[in-house]
Amino acid sequence: MSDTGLTKTSIGRKILMALSGGFLMFFLVMHVTINAISMFSPETFNTISHFMGTNMLIQIAMQPVLMLAVVFHLSMGVVLEMKNRKARTNKYAMNNGAANSSWMSRNMIVTGIMVLLFLLVHFVDFWIPEMVTKYANGDMTGLLPDGGMRYWEELHHKFANPVKVGIYVLAFVFLGLHLMHGFQSAFQSVGFRHKKYTPVIEKLGVLYAILIPLTFIVIAIFHFTTQQ
Amino acid sequence: MAEKFINVTLKIWRQKNAQDAGKMVDYPLKNVSTDSSFLEMLDVLNEELVAKGEEPVAFDHDCREGICGMCSLYINGEAHGPDRAVTTCQLHMRMFKDGETITIEPFRATAFPVIKDLIVDRDSFDRIMQKGGFVSVNTSGNTQDANALPIRKEDADNAFDAATCIGCGGCVATCKNASAMLFVSAKVAQFSLLPQGKVEAQERVKNMLHQMDVEGFGNCTNTGACEVECPKGISLDNIARFNREYMKAAVLGSE
């Protein structure tokens, strides 16, 4: 009998890609919702950020799961891409991919790597300073030296630099292109395909792939344009 | 449409044998009837080559009625050329313009090695079929009437649609990952939809998938290109069904 383990078969790996991608898409909804609050209420944003940043269930249980999903999704993506390249070592002299498939579906590795590069920038911007403050310096108060909460202030000042805003906006465009194929592809990979529901999922996918990155873009530009 | 005659330049992949590196060679061809099929056009070219004492271009073909799956060819960057839902023998020269340059290559995939020129070895498909693309029920002597088992009309239709796959390999040739998922999924689906095939559904999906992976086909990334280029219009529904059948076998299977 053949080995049927999820990591051992081509379909199994695709299912794991879909599940980890699905988890990341769920995370994005949460991330964008919390960030969007920063445009309306710095106080609420501070309260939620402090909760997320100091709640041990989130920090010790959820954060590693998220990390694992990110690392798994990107490393499996690279592994699959390498296997796929090996499946055709002799390239076509002429290949008209646009005749039968979308650019997004053919360039998931390109948009994926762009999002990965952005993640590195993003980690240097937010996650590493956050870890240093909380765990290296042991400052779990979430307060600035002047006594106010630090989260909104930190977010706001990160977007004072127009180059940084530009990088973020560009990265969100790549994220949108990645999601444009990824959302509906995840459903197909786990076998969820139905004459009634698949057209709805495809429309939802387009909506999701536009709405989530666009909201992130609006947030970045909002903070850039409201600098004192 | 009235018959016209066009002049074309063919850029054809020439490769002496499996070991040869191969290269693209240009062949101008004059007065090609727009009513001729693509393969008939190649026949004319070969007659000219033979008359000149040159080696004719080797290409696969058999029934020339669009039902055998033997003809292949990657024409102008698409499997079976620019027309939809046709094999290369059913592709006609009226799809091309006067003065056009037409690029003709073999189906390219590691699992489809080139034998000569435009002919590739598609035995990997046969080896996948040997792993479970059948029903092991003794049908000799006391065959039951097909209608003795009630089958839902929709299931019967879907099984039949899947069974129209002619195994040409156009899906593999088209897929950016050289994945054989459309072919294998059709061969799995045509049985898994029917009561006779359900008996061995788990073993079939595991074994055929395993062989597909062993042959070195790529992974499906749901670009949907295979469905667009398939001469028989095999649906992506089959790939989703294959994914489901695999999950059932992997999660609920005894091994």
Short mmCIF file of C-alpha atoms in Angstrom, two decimals:
data_model
loop_
_atom_site.label_atom_id
_atom_site.label_comp_id
_atom_site.label_asym_id
_atom_site.label_seq_id
_atom_site.Cartn_x
_atom_site.Cartn_y
_atom_site.Cartn_z
CA MET A 1 0.00 0.00 0.00
CA SER A 2 1.20 3.47 -0.85
CA ASP A 3 2.06 6.04 1.74
CA THR A 4 -0.96 8.27 2.24
CA GLY A 5 0.42 10.72 4.82
CA LEU A 6 -0.50 14.34 4.12
CA THR A 7 3.13 15.45 3.74
CA LYS A 8 4.01 12.46 1.55
CA THR A 9 1.61 12.98 -1.36
CA SER A 10 1.12 15.82 -3.82
CA ILE A 11 -2.56 16.24 -2.89
CA GLY A 12 -1.76 16.08 0.82
CA ARG A 13 0.78 18.89 0.51
CA LYS A 14 -1.74 20.99 -1.40
CA ILE A 15 -4.30 20.43 1.36
CA LEU A 16 -1.77 21.57 3.96
CA MET A 17 -0.98 24.65 1.84
CA ALA A 18 -4.71 25.41 1.70
CA LEU A 19 -5.24 24.92 5.44
CA SER A 20 -2.23 27.03 6.47
CA GLY A 21 -3.22 29.68 3.91
CA GLY A 22 -6.78 29.59 5.22
CA PHE A 23 -5.54 30.13 8.76
CA LEU A 24 -3.42 33.08 7.60
CA MET A 25 -6.43 34.57 5.80
CA PHE A 26 -8.42 34.31 9.02
CA PHE A 27 -5.58 36.01 10.88
CA LEU A 28 -5.52 38.83 8.30
CA VAL A 29 -9.19 39.62 9.00
CA MET A 30 -8.39 40.02 12.69
CA HIS A 31 -5.24 42.05 12.00
CA VAL A 32 -6.95 44.46 9.61
CA THR A 33 -9.95 44.90 11.90
CA ILE A 34 -7.79 45.88 14.88
CA ASN A 35 -5.64 48.18 12.74
CA ALA A 36 -8.70 49.86 11.24
CA ILE A 37 -9.81 50.80 14.76
CA SER A 38 -6.63 52.92 15.01
CA MET A 39 -8.19 55.34 12.52
CA PHE A 40 -11.23 55.94 14.70
CA SER A 41 -10.21 55.52 18.32
CA PRO A 42 -6.60 55.55 19.60
CA GLU A 43 -7.92 54.56 23.06
CA THR A 44 -9.71 51.44 21.85
CA PHE A 45 -6.73 50.56 19.66
CA ASN A 46 -4.44 50.87 22.69
CA THR A 47 -6.70 48.73 24.87
CA ILE A 48 -6.94 45.92 22.29
CA SER A 49 -3.21 46.08 21.48
CA HIS A 50 -2.31 45.89 25.16
CA PHE A 51 -4.61 42.90 25.60
CA MET A 52 -3.20 41.11 22.52
CA GLY A 53 0.36 41.92 23.53
CA THR A 54 0.16 40.84 27.14
CA ASN A 55 -2.46 38.07 27.21
CA MET A 56 -0.41 34.93 27.79
CA LEU A 57 -2.81 32.65 25.92
CA ILE A 58 -2.32 34.78 22.82
CA GLN A 59 1.40 35.28 23.35
CA ILE A 60 2.38 31.73 24.28
CA ALA A 61 -0.24 29.64 22.47
CA MET A 62 -1.56 31.62 19.47
CA GLN A 63 1.59 33.48 18.46
CA PRO A 64 3.67 30.31 17.93
CA VAL A 65 0.79 28.74 15.95
CA LEU A 66 0.76 31.80 13.71
CA MET A 67 4.55 31.64 13.32
CA LEU A 68 4.34 27.97 12.47
CA ALA A 69 1.64 28.63 9.86
CA VAL A 70 3.73 31.39 8.25
CA VAL A 71 6.94 29.34 8.20
CA PHE A 72 5.14 26.22 6.99
CA HIS A 73 3.20 28.04 4.26
CA LEU A 74 6.26 29.75 2.83
CA SER A 75 8.69 26.83 3.09
CA MET A 76 6.16 24.36 1.64
CA GLY A 77 5.46 26.93 -1.09
CA VAL A 78 9.14 26.96 -2.01
CA VAL A 79 9.40 23.14 -1.84
CA LEU A 80 6.37 22.73 -4.14
CA GLU A 81 7.71 25.33 -6.57
CA MET A 82 11.02 23.46 -6.78
CA LYS A 83 9.23 20.14 -7.37
CA ASN A 84 7.08 21.79 -10.03
CA ARG A 85 10.14 23.14 -11.82
CA LYS A 86 11.67 19.68 -11.81
CA ALA A 87 8.50 18.35 -13.46
CA ARG A 88 9.42 20.34 -16.60
CA THR A 89 13.15 20.92 -16.95
CA ASN A 90 12.99 21.50 -20.70
CA LYS A 91 11.05 24.74 -21.13
CA TYR A 92 8.82 25.63 -24.07
CA ALA A 93 10.27 28.02 -26.66
CA MET A 94 6.81 29.58 -26.82
CA ASN A 95 4.21 29.37 -24.07
CA ASN A 96 0.97 31.33 -24.10
CA GLY A 97 -0.09 31.02 -20.47
CA ALA A 98 -2.36 34.06 -20.69
CA ALA A 99 -4.62 32.11 -23.07
CA ASN A 100 -5.78 29.75 -20.36
CA SER A 101 -5.03 31.08 -16.87
CA SER A 102 -4.72 34.24 -14.82
CA TRP A 103 -1.40 35.97 -14.13
CA MET A 104 -2.09 35.66 -10.41
CA SER A 105 -2.51 31.89 -10.56
CA ARG A 106 0.74 31.49 -12.50
CA ASN A 107 2.81 33.74 -10.25
CA MET A 108 1.94 32.70 -6.71
CA ILE A 109 5.64 32.15 -5.97
CA VAL A 110 6.49 35.70 -7.13
CA THR A 111 3.73 37.42 -5.16
CA GLY A 112 4.40 35.07 -2.24
CA ILE A 113 8.10 35.96 -2.10
CA MET A 114 7.24 39.67 -2.30
CA VAL A 115 4.92 39.24 0.70
CA LEU A 116 7.67 37.33 2.50
CA LEU A 117 10.18 40.15 1.88
CA PHE A 118 7.60 42.59 3.19
CA LEU A 119 7.12 40.43 6.28
CA LEU A 120 10.85 40.81 7.06
CA VAL A 121 10.51 44.62 6.88
CA HIS A 122 7.31 44.41 8.92
CA PHE A 123 8.98 42.29 11.62
CA VAL A 124 11.88 44.72 11.93
CA ASP A 125 9.35 47.57 12.17
CA PHE A 126 6.97 46.16 14.74
CA TRP A 127 7.44 42.63 15.96
CA ILE A 128 11.14 42.71 16.96
CA PRO A 129 10.89 46.06 18.84
CA GLU A 130 7.76 44.67 20.55
CA MET A 131 9.59 41.50 21.64
CA VAL A 132 12.60 43.53 22.85
CA THR A 133 10.43 45.90 24.88
CA LYS A 134 8.36 43.16 26.49
CA TYR A 135 10.66 40.20 26.92
CA ALA A 136 14.24 41.55 26.74
CA ASN A 137 13.58 44.73 28.74
CA GLY A 138 10.71 43.21 30.72
CA ASP A 139 8.46 46.22 30.18
CA MET A 140 4.94 44.81 30.12
CA THR A 141 3.23 48.07 31.12
CA GLY A 142 2.49 49.25 27.59
CA LEU A 143 3.18 52.78 28.75
CA LEU A 144 5.27 55.61 27.35
CA PRO A 145 7.68 57.56 29.66
CA ASP A 146 5.04 60.33 29.78
CA GLY A 147 2.44 57.91 31.12
CA GLY A 148 0.28 57.48 27.98
CA MET A 149 -0.22 54.16 26.18
CA ARG A 150 2.50 53.48 23.60
CA TYR A 151 0.83 51.33 20.92
CA TRP A 152 -1.06 53.94 18.91
CA GLU A 153 1.86 56.40 19.13
CA GLU A 154 4.30 53.77 17.84
CA LEU A 155 2.03 52.78 14.95
CA HIS A 156 1.34 56.40 14.03
CA HIS A 157 5.02 57.42 13.96
CA LYS A 158 6.07 54.41 11.87
CA PHE A 159 4.08 55.89 8.99
CA ALA A 160 5.71 59.32 9.04
CA ASN A 161 8.23 58.19 6.42
CA PRO A 162 6.81 58.37 2.86
CA VAL A 163 9.25 55.68 1.62
CA LYS A 164 7.97 53.29 4.27
CA VAL A 165 4.36 54.06 3.35
CA GLY A 166 5.27 53.39 -0.29
CA ILE A 167 6.81 50.01 0.59
CA TYR A 168 3.74 49.04 2.61
CA VAL A 169 1.32 50.08 -0.14
CA LEU A 170 3.28 48.11 -2.75
CA ALA A 171 3.43 45.07 -0.48
CA PHE A 172 -0.35 45.16 0.01
CA VAL A 173 -0.81 45.19 -3.76
CA PHE A 174 1.25 41.99 -3.97
CA LEU A 175 -0.73 40.55 -1.06
CA GLY A 176 -3.94 41.33 -2.95
CA LEU A 177 -2.66 39.57 -6.09
CA HIS A 178 -1.65 36.56 -3.98
CA LEU A 179 -5.07 36.40 -2.31
CA MET A 180 -6.90 36.87 -5.62
CA HIS A 181 -5.89 33.32 -6.53
CA GLY A 182 -5.21 31.94 -3.06
CA PHE A 183 -8.67 32.40 -1.56
CA GLN A 184 -10.63 30.35 -4.09
CA SER A 185 -7.71 27.97 -4.70
CA ALA A 186 -7.74 26.96 -1.02
CA PHE A 187 -11.36 25.82 -1.34
CA GLN A 188 -10.61 23.79 -4.47
CA SER A 189 -7.57 22.15 -2.81
CA VAL A 190 -9.66 20.81 0.06
CA GLY A 191 -12.23 19.55 -2.43
CA PHE A 192 -14.90 22.14 -1.67
CA ARG A 193 -16.42 22.67 -5.07
CA HIS A 194 -20.11 22.93 -5.72
CA LYS A 195 -22.21 24.22 -8.60
CA LYS A 196 -24.16 26.53 -6.29
CA TYR A 197 -21.45 27.65 -3.87
CA THR A 198 -18.25 27.84 -5.93
CA PRO A 199 -19.38 30.92 -7.93
CA VAL A 200 -20.16 32.60 -4.57
CA ILE A 201 -16.72 31.63 -3.18
CA GLU A 202 -15.03 33.04 -6.28
CA LYS A 203 -16.84 36.36 -5.84
CA LEU A 204 -16.07 36.39 -2.11
CA GLY A 205 -12.42 35.71 -2.96
CA VAL A 206 -12.23 38.74 -5.24
CA LEU A 207 -13.95 40.86 -2.60
CA TYR A 208 -11.60 39.59 0.12
CA ALA A 209 -8.49 40.08 -2.05
CA ILE A 210 -9.45 43.70 -2.71
CA LEU A 211 -10.99 44.69 0.62
CA ILE A 212 -8.31 43.41 3.03
CA PRO A 213 -5.23 44.90 1.28
CA LEU A 214 -7.14 48.09 0.42
CA THR A 215 -8.06 48.63 4.08
CA PHE A 216 -4.40 48.12 5.05
CA ILE A 217 -3.44 50.70 2.41
CA VAL A 218 -6.04 53.17 3.67
CA ILE A 219 -4.75 52.74 7.24
CA ALA A 220 -1.13 53.38 6.19
CA ILE A 221 -2.09 56.47 4.19
CA PHE A 222 -4.39 57.69 6.97
CA HIS A 223 -1.51 57.68 9.46
CA PHE A 224 0.84 59.28 6.95
CA THR A 225 -1.55 62.14 6.17
CA THR A 226 -2.53 62.81 9.79
CA GLN A 227 1.04 63.25 11.07
CA GLN A 228 1.42 66.32 13.33
CA MET B 1 -16.14 29.61 -45.34
CA ALA B 2 -14.52 29.52 -48.74
CA GLU B 3 -11.24 27.69 -49.07
CA LYS B 4 -8.19 29.95 -49.13
CA PHE B 5 -4.51 29.28 -49.51
CA ILE B 6 -2.01 30.75 -47.09
CA ASN B 7 1.75 30.84 -46.70
CA VAL B 8 3.16 30.07 -43.28
CA THR B 9 6.54 29.71 -41.63
CA LEU B 10 6.78 26.69 -39.35
CA LYS B 11 9.22 26.67 -36.45
CA ILE B 12 9.45 23.00 -35.55
CA TRP B 13 11.31 21.20 -32.78
CA ARG B 14 13.68 18.67 -34.34
CA GLN B 15 15.31 16.05 -32.14
CA LYS B 16 16.93 12.90 -33.58
CA ASN B 17 16.38 10.73 -30.52
CA ALA B 18 15.98 10.82 -26.74
CA GLN B 19 19.67 11.61 -26.26
CA ASP B 20 19.88 14.41 -28.83
CA ALA B 21 19.75 17.99 -27.47
CA GLY B 22 17.30 19.08 -30.19
CA LYS B 23 16.64 22.50 -31.71
CA MET B 24 14.00 24.62 -33.45
CA VAL B 25 14.19 24.55 -37.28
CA ASP B 26 12.36 26.92 -39.67
CA TYR B 27 10.34 25.52 -42.58
CA PRO B 28 8.52 27.88 -44.96
CA LEU B 29 5.39 26.26 -46.41
CA LYS B 30 3.46 27.74 -49.33
CA ASN B 31 -0.14 27.36 -50.53
CA VAL B 32 -1.57 25.66 -47.46
CA SER B 33 -5.33 25.10 -47.82
CA THR B 34 -7.29 26.68 -44.94
CA ASP B 35 -9.58 23.64 -45.16
CA SER B 36 -6.80 21.25 -44.27
CA SER B 37 -6.34 20.03 -40.74
CA PHE B 38 -3.13 20.82 -38.89
CA LEU B 39 -1.90 17.25 -39.32
CA GLU B 40 -2.70 17.30 -43.06
CA MET B 41 -0.61 20.46 -43.29
CA LEU B 42 2.26 18.57 -41.62
CA ASP B 43 1.71 15.67 -44.07
CA VAL B 44 2.22 18.14 -46.94
CA LEU B 45 5.39 19.44 -45.33
CA ASN B 46 6.69 15.89 -44.89
CA GLU B 47 6.01 15.04 -48.53
CA GLU B 48 8.07 18.07 -49.53
CA LEU B 49 10.86 17.04 -47.14
CA VAL B 50 10.89 13.47 -48.45
CA ALA B 51 10.97 14.75 -52.06
CA LYS B 52 14.01 16.83 -51.13
CA GLY B 53 15.64 13.81 -49.51
CA GLU B 54 15.36 15.22 -45.99
CA GLU B 55 14.17 13.47 -42.85
CA PRO B 56 10.38 13.98 -42.36
CA VAL B 57 9.08 15.45 -39.09
CA ALA B 58 7.97 12.69 -36.73
CA PHE B 59 4.64 13.34 -34.97
CA ASP B 60 2.01 11.17 -33.27
CA HIS B 61 -1.40 10.56 -34.86
CA ASP B 62 -3.88 7.76 -35.27
CA CYS B 63 -7.65 8.09 -35.73
CA ARG B 64 -7.69 11.69 -36.98
CA GLU B 65 -11.28 11.90 -35.73
CA GLY B 66 -10.56 13.51 -32.37
CA ILE B 67 -11.30 10.44 -30.30
CA CYS B 68 -8.10 8.46 -29.85
CA GLY B 69 -5.92 10.96 -27.96
CA MET B 70 -2.82 10.10 -29.96
CA CYS B 71 -2.09 13.45 -31.61
CA SER B 72 -0.35 15.94 -29.38
CA LEU B 73 1.74 19.04 -30.30
CA TYR B 74 2.21 22.35 -28.50
CA ILE B 75 1.23 24.91 -31.11
CA ASN B 76 1.91 28.63 -30.63
CA GLY B 77 2.23 28.12 -26.89
CA GLU B 78 -0.94 26.04 -26.38
CA ALA B 79 -1.65 22.31 -26.23
CA HIS B 80 -3.47 21.29 -29.45
CA GLY B 81 -3.16 24.89 -30.65
CA PRO B 82 -5.33 28.00 -30.35
CA ASP B 83 -8.76 26.40 -30.94
CA ARG B 84 -10.89 25.19 -27.99
CA ALA B 85 -12.14 21.68 -27.21
CA VAL B 86 -10.37 20.09 -30.17
CA THR B 87 -7.47 17.72 -30.65
CA THR B 88 -4.72 18.67 -33.11
CA CYS B 89 -6.25 16.54 -35.88
CA GLN B 90 -9.45 18.59 -35.55
CA LEU B 91 -7.58 21.90 -35.57
CA HIS B 92 -7.87 23.55 -38.96
CA MET B 93 -5.55 25.88 -40.83
CA ARG B 94 -8.33 28.48 -41.03
CA MET B 95 -7.35 29.32 -37.42
CA PHE B 96 -4.10 30.80 -38.79
CA LYS B 97 -3.36 33.93 -40.81
CA ASP B 98 -1.50 34.29 -44.08
CA GLY B 99 2.18 34.94 -43.39
CA GLU B 100 1.96 33.70 -39.80
CA THR B 101 4.85 32.01 -38.03
CA ILE B 102 3.65 28.88 -36.25
CA THR B 103 5.73 27.40 -33.43
CA ILE B 104 5.35 23.63 -33.04
CA GLU B 105 6.87 21.84 -30.05
CA PRO B 106 6.39 18.46 -28.38
CA PHE B 107 4.40 18.19 -25.12
CA ARG B 108 7.05 18.99 -22.53
CA ALA B 109 7.20 17.30 -19.14
CA THR B 110 9.82 15.28 -17.31
CA ALA B 111 7.30 12.42 -17.22
CA PHE B 112 6.81 12.71 -21.04
CA PRO B 113 10.35 12.30 -22.45
CA VAL B 114 10.81 13.08 -26.15
CA ILE B 115 11.33 9.99 -28.31
CA LYS B 116 11.87 11.82 -31.60
CA ASP B 117 10.99 15.30 -32.92
CA LEU B 118 7.39 15.90 -31.77
CA ILE B 119 6.72 12.39 -30.42
CA VAL B 120 6.80 11.96 -26.65
CA ASP B 121 6.58 8.85 -24.49
CA ARG B 122 3.27 8.94 -22.57
CA ASP B 123 3.67 5.48 -20.99
CA SER B 124 3.59 7.16 -17.57
CA PHE B 125 -0.19 7.53 -18.08
CA ASP B 126 -0.47 3.78 -18.74
CA ARG B 127 1.50 2.98 -15.58
CA ILE B 128 -0.90 5.17 -13.57
CA MET B 129 -3.89 3.36 -15.13
CA GLN B 130 -2.37 -0.01 -14.26
CA LYS B 131 -2.43 1.02 -10.59
CA GLY B 132 -6.21 1.20 -10.40
CA GLY B 133 -7.85 2.69 -13.49
CA PHE B 134 -10.20 -0.28 -13.74
CA VAL B 135 -12.82 -2.27 -11.85
CA SER B 136 -11.71 -5.75 -10.77
CA VAL B 137 -15.05 -7.41 -11.26
CA ASN B 138 -15.33 -10.58 -13.25
CA THR B 139 -17.54 -9.71 -16.20
CA SER B 140 -17.32 -12.91 -18.19
CA GLY B 141 -20.19 -15.36 -18.44
CA ASN B 142 -22.80 -13.96 -16.09
CA THR B 143 -22.69 -10.23 -16.70
CA GLN B 144 -25.54 -8.38 -15.00
CA ASP B 145 -27.72 -6.04 -16.95
CA ALA B 146 -26.35 -2.51 -16.55
CA ASN B 147 -29.78 -1.23 -15.57
CA ALA B 148 -30.12 -3.74 -12.72
CA LEU B 149 -28.36 -1.26 -10.44
CA PRO B 150 -30.19 2.04 -10.11
CA ILE B 151 -27.79 4.99 -10.57
CA ARG B 152 -28.68 8.64 -10.11
CA LYS B 153 -28.90 10.38 -13.49
CA GLU B 154 -26.54 13.17 -12.38
CA ASP B 155 -23.92 10.67 -11.20
CA ALA B 156 -24.18 8.68 -14.40
CA ASP B 157 -23.77 11.86 -16.46
CA ASN B 158 -20.78 13.05 -14.44
CA ALA B 159 -19.13 9.64 -14.65
CA PHE B 160 -19.66 9.61 -18.38
CA ASP B 161 -18.26 13.14 -18.75
CA ALA B 162 -15.14 12.07 -16.83
CA ALA B 163 -14.86 8.94 -18.96
CA THR B 164 -14.65 11.01 -22.14
CA CYS B 165 -11.01 11.79 -21.24
CA ILE B 166 -8.92 10.41 -24.09
CA GLY B 167 -5.65 10.49 -22.15
CA CYS B 168 -3.88 12.74 -24.65
CA GLY B 169 -1.77 14.48 -22.00
CA GLY B 170 -2.75 17.99 -23.10
CA CYS B 171 -3.45 18.86 -19.45
CA VAL B 172 0.11 17.94 -18.46
CA ALA B 173 1.55 19.82 -21.44
CA THR B 174 -0.48 22.92 -20.59
CA CYS B 175 -0.01 22.97 -16.83
CA LYS B 176 2.77 25.28 -15.70
CA ASN B 177 3.68 22.56 -13.19
CA ALA B 178 3.31 19.66 -15.65
CA SER B 179 0.71 18.22 -13.27
CA ALA B 180 -1.36 15.22 -14.34
CA MET B 181 -4.20 15.99 -11.92
CA LEU B 182 -6.90 16.51 -14.56
CA PHE B 183 -6.16 13.19 -16.25
CA VAL B 184 -5.84 11.15 -13.04
CA SER B 185 -8.85 12.86 -11.46
CA ALA B 186 -11.02 12.00 -14.47
CA LYS B 187 -9.90 8.38 -14.28
CA VAL B 188 -10.62 8.28 -10.54
CA ALA B 189 -13.95 10.11 -10.83
CA GLN B 190 -15.42 7.95 -13.59
CA PHE B 191 -15.31 4.99 -11.17
CA SER B 192 -15.84 6.65 -7.81
CA LEU B 193 -19.22 7.98 -8.99
CA LEU B 194 -20.55 4.53 -9.82
CA PRO B 195 -21.49 1.71 -7.43
CA GLN B 196 -19.20 -0.77 -9.25
CA GLY B 197 -16.24 1.54 -8.69
CA LYS B 198 -17.00 2.49 -5.09
CA VAL B 199 -15.88 -0.96 -3.85
CA GLU B 200 -12.21 -0.24 -4.57
CA ALA B 201 -12.38 3.56 -4.25
CA GLN B 202 -9.84 3.87 -1.42
CA GLU B 203 -7.17 1.61 -2.90
CA ARG B 204 -7.66 3.17 -6.33
CA VAL B 205 -7.14 6.76 -5.21
CA LYS B 206 -4.11 5.93 -3.05
CA ASN B 207 -2.37 3.80 -5.64
CA MET B 208 -3.04 5.99 -8.66
CA LEU B 209 -1.98 9.11 -6.76
CA HIS B 210 1.19 7.38 -5.58
CA GLN B 211 2.10 6.36 -9.12
CA MET B 212 1.34 9.88 -10.39
CA ASP B 213 3.81 11.29 -7.84
CA VAL B 214 6.43 8.63 -8.59
CA GLU B 215 6.31 9.42 -12.32
CA GLY B 216 7.49 12.96 -11.58
CA PHE B 217 4.42 14.99 -12.53
CA GLY B 218 4.16 18.36 -10.76
CA ASN B 219 1.67 19.55 -8.16
CA CYS B 220 -1.70 21.07 -9.00
CA THR B 221 -1.89 24.78 -8.16
CA ASN B 222 -5.44 25.27 -9.42
CA THR B 223 -4.56 27.60 -12.31
CA GLY B 224 -7.39 25.97 -14.29
CA ALA B 225 -5.33 26.00 -17.52
CA CYS B 226 -5.88 22.24 -18.05
CA GLU B 227 -9.65 22.59 -18.18
CA VAL B 228 -9.41 25.39 -20.76
CA GLU B 229 -7.05 23.46 -23.04
CA CYS B 230 -8.59 19.99 -22.62
CA PRO B 231 -9.92 18.72 -25.98
CA LYS B 232 -12.76 16.96 -24.15
CA GLY B 233 -13.66 19.73 -21.71
CA ILE B 234 -12.90 17.61 -18.62
CA SER B 235 -14.02 19.72 -15.66
CA LEU B 236 -12.06 20.88 -12.61
CA ASP B 237 -14.96 19.30 -10.67
CA ASN B 238 -13.05 16.04 -11.12
CA ILE B 239 -9.94 17.44 -9.42
CA ALA B 240 -12.04 18.57 -6.44
CA ARG B 241 -13.60 15.09 -6.32
CA PHE B 242 -10.12 13.51 -6.48
CA ASN B 243 -9.02 15.73 -3.56
CA ARG B 244 -12.10 14.63 -1.58
CA GLU B 245 -11.59 10.96 -2.43
CA TYR B 246 -7.97 11.24 -1.28
CA MET B 247 -9.00 12.85 2.03
CA LYS B 248 -11.55 10.10 2.58
CA ALA B 249 -8.92 7.44 1.90
CA ALA B 250 -6.20 9.16 3.96
CA VAL B 251 -8.38 9.99 6.97
CA LEU B 252 -10.82 7.09 7.05
CA GLY B 253 -8.59 4.49 5.37
CA SER B 254 -7.49 1.49 7.39
CA GLU B 255 -3.81 1.97 6.51
#
